[in-house]
mmCIF file with all atom_site columns, C-alpha atoms in Angstrom:
data_model
loop_
_atom_site.group_PDB
_atom_site.id
_atom_site.type_symbol
_atom_site.label_atom_id
_atom_site.label_alt_id
_atom_site.label_comp_id
_atom_site.label_asym_id
_atom_site.label_entity_id
_atom_site.label_seq_id
_atom_site.pdbx_PDB_ins_code
_atom_site.Cartn_x
_atom_site.Cartn_y
_atom_site.Cartn_z
_atom_site.occupancy
_atom_site.B_iso_or_equiv
_atom_site.pdbx_formal_charge
_atom_site.auth_seq_id
_atom_site.auth_comp_id
_atom_site.auth_asym_id
_atom_site.auth_atom_id
_atom_site.pdbx_PDB_model_num
ATOM 1   C CA . MET H 1 1   ? -10.380 -254.754 68.341  1.00 0.00 ? 1   MET H CA 1
ATOM 2   C CA . ASP H 1 2   ? -11.838 -254.441 71.978  1.00 0.00 ? 2   ASP H CA 1
ATOM 3   C CA . LYS H 1 3   ? -14.776 -251.928 70.618  1.00 0.00 ? 3   LYS H CA 1
ATOM 4   C CA . THR H 1 4   ? -15.384 -252.251 75.549  1.00 0.00 ? 4   THR H CA 1
ATOM 5   C CA . MET H 1 5   ? -17.227 -249.149 76.167  1.00 0.00 ? 5   MET H CA 1
ATOM 6   C CA . ILE H 1 6   ? -17.632 -248.396 80.235  1.00 0.00 ? 6   ILE H CA 1
ATOM 7   C CA . HIS H 1 7   ? -20.639 -246.042 81.113  1.00 0.00 ? 7   HIS H CA 1
ATOM 8   C CA . PHE H 1 8   ? -20.915 -244.889 84.341  1.00 0.00 ? 8   PHE H CA 1
ATOM 9   C CA . SER H 1 9   ? -23.353 -243.578 85.840  1.00 0.00 ? 9   SER H CA 1
ATOM 10  C CA . MET H 1 10  ? -24.106 -241.651 89.040  1.00 0.00 ? 10  MET H CA 1
ATOM 11  C CA . ASP H 1 11  ? -27.132 -239.752 91.127  1.00 0.00 ? 11  ASP H CA 1
ATOM 12  C CA . ASP H 1 12  ? -26.999 -236.556 93.538  1.00 0.00 ? 12  ASP H CA 1
ATOM 13  C CA . VAL H 1 13  ? -23.679 -234.674 91.916  1.00 0.00 ? 13  VAL H CA 1
ATOM 14  C CA . ILE H 1 14  ? -25.661 -231.196 93.436  1.00 0.00 ? 14  ILE H CA 1
ATOM 15  C CA . GLN H 1 15  ? -22.868 -230.770 96.407  1.00 0.00 ? 15  GLN H CA 1
ATOM 16  C CA . SER H 1 16  ? -20.030 -231.020 94.390  1.00 0.00 ? 16  SER H CA 1
ATOM 17  C CA . LEU H 1 17  ? -21.430 -228.106 92.100  1.00 0.00 ? 17  LEU H CA 1
ATOM 18  C CA . ARG H 1 18  ? -22.294 -226.826 94.998  1.00 0.00 ? 18  ARG H CA 1
ATOM 19  C CA . GLN H 1 19  ? -18.341 -226.988 96.006  1.00 0.00 ? 19  GLN H CA 1
ATOM 20  C CA . ALA H 1 20  ? -17.819 -225.184 92.608  1.00 0.00 ? 20  ALA H CA 1
ATOM 21  C CA . ALA H 1 21  ? -19.684 -222.789 92.914  1.00 0.00 ? 21  ALA H CA 1
ATOM 22  C CA . LEU H 1 22  ? -18.994 -221.994 96.693  1.00 0.00 ? 22  LEU H CA 1
ATOM 23  C CA . SER H 1 23  ? -14.980 -222.313 95.667  1.00 0.00 ? 23  SER H CA 1
ATOM 24  C CA . LEU H 1 24  ? -14.718 -221.246 92.105  1.00 0.00 ? 24  LEU H CA 1
ATOM 25  C CA . PRO H 1 25  ? -12.235 -223.067 90.638  1.00 0.00 ? 25  PRO H CA 1
ATOM 26  C CA . GLU H 1 26  ? -10.352 -221.776 86.747  1.00 0.00 ? 26  GLU H CA 1
ATOM 27  C CA . SER H 1 27  ? -12.412 -225.460 86.065  1.00 0.00 ? 27  SER H CA 1
ATOM 28  C CA . ILE H 1 28  ? -14.767 -227.469 86.856  1.00 0.00 ? 28  ILE H CA 1
ATOM 29  C CA . PHE H 1 29  ? -12.063 -230.421 86.836  1.00 0.00 ? 29  PHE H CA 1
ATOM 30  C CA . GLU H 1 30  ? -10.565 -229.441 89.548  1.00 0.00 ? 30  GLU H CA 1
ATOM 31  C CA . ILE H 1 31  ? -13.329 -230.219 91.726  1.00 0.00 ? 31  ILE H CA 1
ATOM 32  C CA . PRO H 1 32  ? -12.100 -233.323 92.928  1.00 0.00 ? 32  PRO H CA 1
ATOM 33  C CA . LEU H 1 33  ? -15.842 -235.712 91.654  1.00 0.00 ? 33  LEU H CA 1
ATOM 34  C CA . PHE H 1 34  ? -14.846 -234.055 87.989  1.00 0.00 ? 34  PHE H CA 1
ATOM 35  C CA . ALA H 1 35  ? -11.316 -234.114 88.144  1.00 0.00 ? 35  ALA H CA 1
ATOM 36  C CA . LYS H 1 36  ? -11.531 -238.395 88.861  1.00 0.00 ? 36  LYS H CA 1
ATOM 37  C CA . LEU H 1 37  ? -14.187 -238.604 85.834  1.00 0.00 ? 37  LEU H CA 1
ATOM 38  C CA . LYS H 1 38  ? -12.269 -237.041 83.516  1.00 0.00 ? 38  LYS H CA 1
ATOM 39  C CA . GLU H 1 39  ? -8.591  -239.087 84.340  1.00 0.00 ? 39  GLU H CA 1
ATOM 40  C CA . TRP H 1 40  ? -11.080 -242.294 84.140  1.00 0.00 ? 40  TRP H CA 1
ATOM 41  C CA . HIS H 1 41  ? -12.273 -240.858 80.880  1.00 0.00 ? 41  HIS H CA 1
ATOM 42  C CA . ARG H 1 42  ? -8.957  -240.437 79.699  1.00 0.00 ? 42  ARG H CA 1
ATOM 43  C CA . LEU H 1 43  ? -6.740  -243.696 81.050  1.00 0.00 ? 43  LEU H CA 1
ATOM 44  C CA . HIS H 1 44  ? -10.367 -245.602 80.551  1.00 0.00 ? 44  HIS H CA 1
ATOM 45  C CA . GLN H 1 45  ? -12.454 -243.768 77.899  1.00 0.00 ? 45  GLN H CA 1
ATOM 46  C CA . ILE H 1 46  ? -15.116 -244.120 80.057  1.00 0.00 ? 46  ILE H CA 1
ATOM 47  C CA . ARG H 1 47  ? -18.339 -242.290 79.148  1.00 0.00 ? 47  ARG H CA 1
ATOM 48  C CA . VAL H 1 48  ? -20.759 -240.559 82.060  1.00 0.00 ? 48  VAL H CA 1
ATOM 49  C CA . SER H 1 49  ? -23.767 -239.608 82.883  1.00 0.00 ? 49  SER H CA 1
ATOM 50  C CA . LEU H 1 50  ? -24.794 -237.354 85.382  1.00 0.00 ? 50  LEU H CA 1
ATOM 51  C CA . TYR H 1 51  ? -27.900 -237.185 87.131  1.00 0.00 ? 51  TYR H CA 1
ATOM 52  C CA . VAL H 1 52  ? -28.522 -233.524 89.260  1.00 0.00 ? 52  VAL H CA 1
ATOM 53  C CA . HIS H 1 53  ? -31.191 -232.136 91.955  1.00 0.00 ? 53  HIS H CA 1
ATOM 54  C CA . TYR H 1 54  ? -31.826 -228.653 91.009  1.00 0.00 ? 54  TYR H CA 1
ATOM 55  C CA . THR H 1 55  ? -31.779 -227.962 95.013  1.00 0.00 ? 55  THR H CA 1
ATOM 56  C CA . ASP H 1 56  ? -29.256 -229.521 97.250  1.00 0.00 ? 56  ASP H CA 1
ATOM 57  C CA . ARG H 1 57  ? -31.802 -230.864 100.110 1.00 0.00 ? 57  ARG H CA 1
ATOM 58  C CA . GLU H 1 58  ? -31.807 -227.901 102.416 1.00 0.00 ? 58  GLU H CA 1
ATOM 59  C CA . ARG H 1 59  ? -32.557 -225.536 99.570  1.00 0.00 ? 59  ARG H CA 1
ATOM 60  C CA . ALA H 1 60  ? -29.373 -223.327 100.330 1.00 0.00 ? 60  ALA H CA 1
ATOM 61  C CA . PHE H 1 61  ? -27.998 -223.963 96.973  1.00 0.00 ? 61  PHE H CA 1
ATOM 62  C CA . CYS H 1 62  ? -29.600 -224.547 93.383  1.00 0.00 ? 62  CYS H CA 1
ATOM 63  C CA . LEU H 1 63  ? -28.077 -224.626 90.398  1.00 0.00 ? 63  LEU H CA 1
ATOM 64  C CA . GLY H 1 64  ? -28.873 -221.216 89.317  1.00 0.00 ? 64  GLY H CA 1
ATOM 65  C CA . GLN H 1 65  ? -26.430 -220.369 91.656  1.00 0.00 ? 65  GLN H CA 1
ATOM 66  C CA . LEU H 1 66  ? -23.438 -222.076 89.388  1.00 0.00 ? 66  LEU H CA 1
ATOM 67  C CA . PRO H 1 67  ? -21.773 -220.234 87.309  1.00 0.00 ? 67  PRO H CA 1
ATOM 68  C CA . THR H 1 68  ? -22.616 -220.708 84.027  1.00 0.00 ? 68  THR H CA 1
ATOM 69  C CA . LYS H 1 69  ? -18.225 -221.571 83.084  1.00 0.00 ? 69  LYS H CA 1
ATOM 70  C CA . TYR H 1 70  ? -19.011 -224.376 84.578  1.00 0.00 ? 70  TYR H CA 1
ATOM 71  C CA . ILE H 1 71  ? -21.982 -225.691 82.645  1.00 0.00 ? 71  ILE H CA 1
ATOM 72  C CA . GLU H 1 72  ? -19.943 -224.778 79.552  1.00 0.00 ? 72  GLU H CA 1
ATOM 73  C CA . GLN H 1 73  ? -16.342 -226.228 81.127  1.00 0.00 ? 73  GLN H CA 1
ATOM 74  C CA . LEU H 1 74  ? -19.292 -230.100 80.557  1.00 0.00 ? 74  LEU H CA 1
ATOM 75  C CA . PHE H 1 75  ? -21.248 -228.654 78.078  1.00 0.00 ? 75  PHE H CA 1
ATOM 76  C CA . ALA H 1 76  ? -17.192 -229.115 76.132  1.00 0.00 ? 76  ALA H CA 1
ATOM 77  C CA . GLU H 1 77  ? -16.947 -232.838 77.497  1.00 0.00 ? 77  GLU H CA 1
ATOM 78  C CA . ASN H 1 78  ? -19.744 -233.571 76.292  1.00 0.00 ? 78  ASN H CA 1
ATOM 79  C CA . ASP H 1 79  ? -18.794 -236.225 74.210  1.00 0.00 ? 79  ASP H CA 1
ATOM 80  C CA . TRP H 1 80  ? -17.939 -238.572 76.756  1.00 0.00 ? 80  TRP H CA 1
ATOM 81  C CA . LEU H 1 81  ? -20.024 -236.206 79.802  1.00 0.00 ? 81  LEU H CA 1
ATOM 82  C CA . ARG H 1 82  ? -23.365 -236.101 80.050  1.00 0.00 ? 82  ARG H CA 1
ATOM 83  C CA . VAL H 1 83  ? -25.789 -234.469 82.840  1.00 0.00 ? 83  VAL H CA 1
ATOM 84  C CA . ASN H 1 84  ? -29.339 -235.021 83.165  1.00 0.00 ? 84  ASN H CA 1
ATOM 85  C CA . TYR H 1 85  ? -32.334 -233.429 86.070  1.00 0.00 ? 85  TYR H CA 1
ATOM 86  C CA . HIS H 1 86  ? -32.852 -235.861 89.020  1.00 0.00 ? 86  HIS H CA 1
ATOM 87  C CA . GLY H 1 87  ? -36.081 -235.428 89.916  1.00 0.00 ? 87  GLY H CA 1
ATOM 88  C CA . VAL H 1 88  ? -36.928 -232.912 93.728  1.00 0.00 ? 88  VAL H CA 1
ATOM 89  C CA . ASN H 1 89  ? -34.364 -233.587 96.209  1.00 0.00 ? 89  ASN H CA 1
ATOM 90  C CA . ASP H 1 90  ? -37.095 -233.981 99.291  1.00 0.00 ? 90  ASP H CA 1
ATOM 91  C CA . LYS H 1 91  ? -37.320 -237.599 99.686  1.00 0.00 ? 91  LYS H CA 1
ATOM 92  C CA . SER H 1 92  ? -40.804 -236.071 101.716 1.00 0.00 ? 92  SER H CA 1
ATOM 93  C CA . ASN H 1 93  ? -41.687 -234.389 98.795  1.00 0.00 ? 93  ASN H CA 1
ATOM 94  C CA . TYR H 1 94  ? -40.384 -235.932 95.768  1.00 0.00 ? 94  TYR H CA 1
ATOM 95  C CA . LEU H 1 95  ? -43.622 -236.336 94.346  1.00 0.00 ? 95  LEU H CA 1
ATOM 96  C CA . ASP H 1 96  ? -44.888 -233.169 94.271  1.00 0.00 ? 96  ASP H CA 1
ATOM 97  C CA . GLU H 1 97  ? -45.593 -232.102 90.416  1.00 0.00 ? 97  GLU H CA 1
ATOM 98  C CA . LYS H 1 98  ? -45.709 -228.807 90.836  1.00 0.00 ? 98  LYS H CA 1
ATOM 99  C CA . ARG H 1 99  ? -42.257 -228.605 92.083  1.00 0.00 ? 99  ARG H CA 1
ATOM 100 C CA . PHE H 1 100 ? -41.322 -231.300 89.828  1.00 0.00 ? 100 PHE H CA 1
ATOM 101 C CA . GLU H 1 101 ? -42.552 -229.497 86.348  1.00 0.00 ? 101 GLU H CA 1
ATOM 102 C CA . GLN H 1 102 ? -40.838 -225.860 88.535  1.00 0.00 ? 102 GLN H CA 1
ATOM 103 C CA . GLU H 1 103 ? -37.696 -227.390 88.943  1.00 0.00 ? 103 GLU H CA 1
ATOM 104 C CA . TYR H 1 104 ? -37.136 -229.157 85.537  1.00 0.00 ? 104 TYR H CA 1
ATOM 105 C CA . GLU H 1 105 ? -38.282 -226.241 83.977  1.00 0.00 ? 105 GLU H CA 1
ATOM 106 C CA . ALA H 1 106 ? -35.136 -224.328 85.599  1.00 0.00 ? 106 ALA H CA 1
ATOM 107 C CA . PHE H 1 107 ? -33.085 -226.955 85.170  1.00 0.00 ? 107 PHE H CA 1
ATOM 108 C CA . LEU H 1 108 ? -33.736 -227.554 81.181  1.00 0.00 ? 108 LEU H CA 1
ATOM 109 C CA . ARG H 1 109 ? -33.342 -223.340 81.167  1.00 0.00 ? 109 ARG H CA 1
ATOM 110 C CA . LEU H 1 110 ? -29.701 -223.390 82.669  1.00 0.00 ? 110 LEU H CA 1
ATOM 111 C CA . PHE H 1 111 ? -28.856 -226.681 80.762  1.00 0.00 ? 111 PHE H CA 1
ATOM 112 C CA . ALA H 1 112 ? -30.682 -227.400 77.844  1.00 0.00 ? 112 ALA H CA 1
ATOM 113 C CA . GLY H 1 113 ? -29.522 -226.290 73.966  1.00 0.00 ? 113 GLY H CA 1
ATOM 114 C CA . ARG H 1 114 ? -25.990 -226.226 74.922  1.00 0.00 ? 114 ARG H CA 1
ATOM 115 C CA . GLY H 1 115 ? -24.987 -230.062 73.663  1.00 0.00 ? 115 GLY H CA 1
ATOM 116 C CA . LYS H 1 116 ? -26.735 -232.926 74.962  1.00 0.00 ? 116 LYS H CA 1
ATOM 117 C CA . LEU H 1 117 ? -28.143 -233.908 77.813  1.00 0.00 ? 117 LEU H CA 1
ATOM 118 C CA . ALA H 1 118 ? -28.026 -237.758 79.283  1.00 0.00 ? 118 ALA H CA 1
ATOM 119 C CA . GLU H 1 119 ? -30.514 -239.686 77.107  1.00 0.00 ? 119 GLU H CA 1
ATOM 120 C CA . SER H 1 120 ? -30.836 -241.644 80.382  1.00 0.00 ? 120 SER H CA 1
ATOM 121 C CA . VAL H 1 121 ? -33.271 -240.164 83.663  1.00 0.00 ? 121 VAL H CA 1
ATOM 122 C CA . ARG H 1 122 ? -32.696 -242.057 86.849  1.00 0.00 ? 122 ARG H CA 1
ATOM 123 C CA . PHE H 1 123 ? -34.709 -240.277 89.078  1.00 0.00 ? 123 PHE H CA 1
ATOM 124 C CA . HIS H 1 124 ? -34.737 -239.761 93.304  1.00 0.00 ? 124 HIS H CA 1
ATOM 125 C CA . CYS H 1 125 ? -35.997 -243.158 94.974  1.00 0.00 ? 125 CYS H CA 1
ATOM 126 C CA . TRP H 1 126 ? -36.963 -244.551 91.402  1.00 0.00 ? 126 TRP H CA 1
ATOM 127 C CA . GLN H 1 127 ? -40.236 -242.204 91.422  1.00 0.00 ? 127 GLN H CA 1
ATOM 128 C CA . TYR H 1 128 ? -41.787 -239.349 89.974  1.00 0.00 ? 128 TYR H CA 1
ATOM 129 C CA . PRO H 1 129 ? -44.977 -237.382 90.208  1.00 0.00 ? 129 PRO H CA 1
ATOM 130 C CA . ASP H 1 130 ? -47.779 -239.023 87.290  1.00 0.00 ? 130 ASP H CA 1
ATOM 131 C CA . GLY H 1 131 ? -47.378 -237.219 84.561  1.00 0.00 ? 131 GLY H CA 1
ATOM 132 C CA . ALA H 1 132 ? -43.710 -236.191 84.741  1.00 0.00 ? 132 ALA H CA 1
ATOM 133 C CA . HIS H 1 133 ? -42.418 -238.499 82.137  1.00 0.00 ? 133 HIS H CA 1
ATOM 134 C CA . GLY H 1 134 ? -44.321 -237.300 79.109  1.00 0.00 ? 134 GLY H CA 1
ATOM 135 C CA . LYS H 1 135 ? -42.669 -233.905 79.599  1.00 0.00 ? 135 LYS H CA 1
ATOM 136 C CA . ILE H 1 136 ? -39.131 -236.263 80.597  1.00 0.00 ? 136 ILE H CA 1
ATOM 137 C CA . LEU H 1 137 ? -39.312 -237.498 76.719  1.00 0.00 ? 137 LEU H CA 1
ATOM 138 C CA . GLN H 1 138 ? -40.301 -234.673 75.198  1.00 0.00 ? 138 GLN H CA 1
ATOM 139 C CA . ASN H 1 139 ? -36.585 -233.370 75.783  1.00 0.00 ? 139 ASN H CA 1
ATOM 140 C CA . GLY H 1 140 ? -34.607 -236.100 74.126  1.00 0.00 ? 140 GLY H CA 1
ATOM 141 C CA . VAL H 1 141 ? -34.613 -238.589 76.795  1.00 0.00 ? 141 VAL H CA 1
ATOM 142 C CA . LYS H 1 142 ? -34.733 -242.466 75.740  1.00 0.00 ? 142 LYS H CA 1
ATOM 143 C CA . CYS H 1 143 ? -34.580 -244.463 79.011  1.00 0.00 ? 143 CYS H CA 1
ATOM 144 C CA . LEU H 1 144 ? -36.075 -244.398 82.411  1.00 0.00 ? 144 LEU H CA 1
ATOM 145 C CA . LEU H 1 145 ? -34.039 -246.166 84.194  1.00 0.00 ? 145 LEU H CA 1
ATOM 146 C CA . CYS H 1 146 ? -35.563 -248.216 87.275  1.00 0.00 ? 146 CYS H CA 1
ATOM 147 C CA . PRO H 1 147 ? -33.829 -250.896 89.827  1.00 0.00 ? 147 PRO H CA 1
ATOM 148 C CA . GLU H 1 148 ? -33.307 -253.831 88.499  1.00 0.00 ? 148 GLU H CA 1
ATOM 149 C CA . ILE H 1 149 ? -34.084 -255.639 91.820  1.00 0.00 ? 149 ILE H CA 1
ATOM 150 C CA . LYS H 1 150 ? -37.334 -255.737 94.217  1.00 0.00 ? 150 LYS H CA 1
ATOM 151 C CA . ARG H 1 151 ? -36.929 -253.251 96.416  1.00 0.00 ? 151 ARG H CA 1
ATOM 152 C CA . ASP H 1 152 ? -38.565 -252.965 99.584  1.00 0.00 ? 152 ASP H CA 1
ATOM 153 C CA . GLY H 1 153 ? -41.177 -249.533 100.124 1.00 0.00 ? 153 GLY H CA 1
#
């Protein structure tokens, strides 16, 4: 029996969560991204990790504006779908330790305790402030992902 498992991960899903908050569908799985992921899980048994910023780049939307029912719907699929924090969404300021801590704590208030968070984390631009890894590892993260190839910059 083939026990092949596909683990799919995606960054920057804040815009799809924003779309749900603005359009207010009955289910978050009516949003195209989440519908496709659920279809792939049904067809191919994929497991998914989603990495999400707390705010969008313009700071016009934050996860605190996402209706709780959508967070609950995501965690109802916790056997194959998990989320975790992706870092500060500001290319010029993603190493701001204070902002990172504030956003991460706000993220945890919304998501922690509802189910398992993704056990791996991939930070935005592969970077995070000094000392942040300790906070992340205290919350069930077992793996900090990094690029497989040397990148410029």
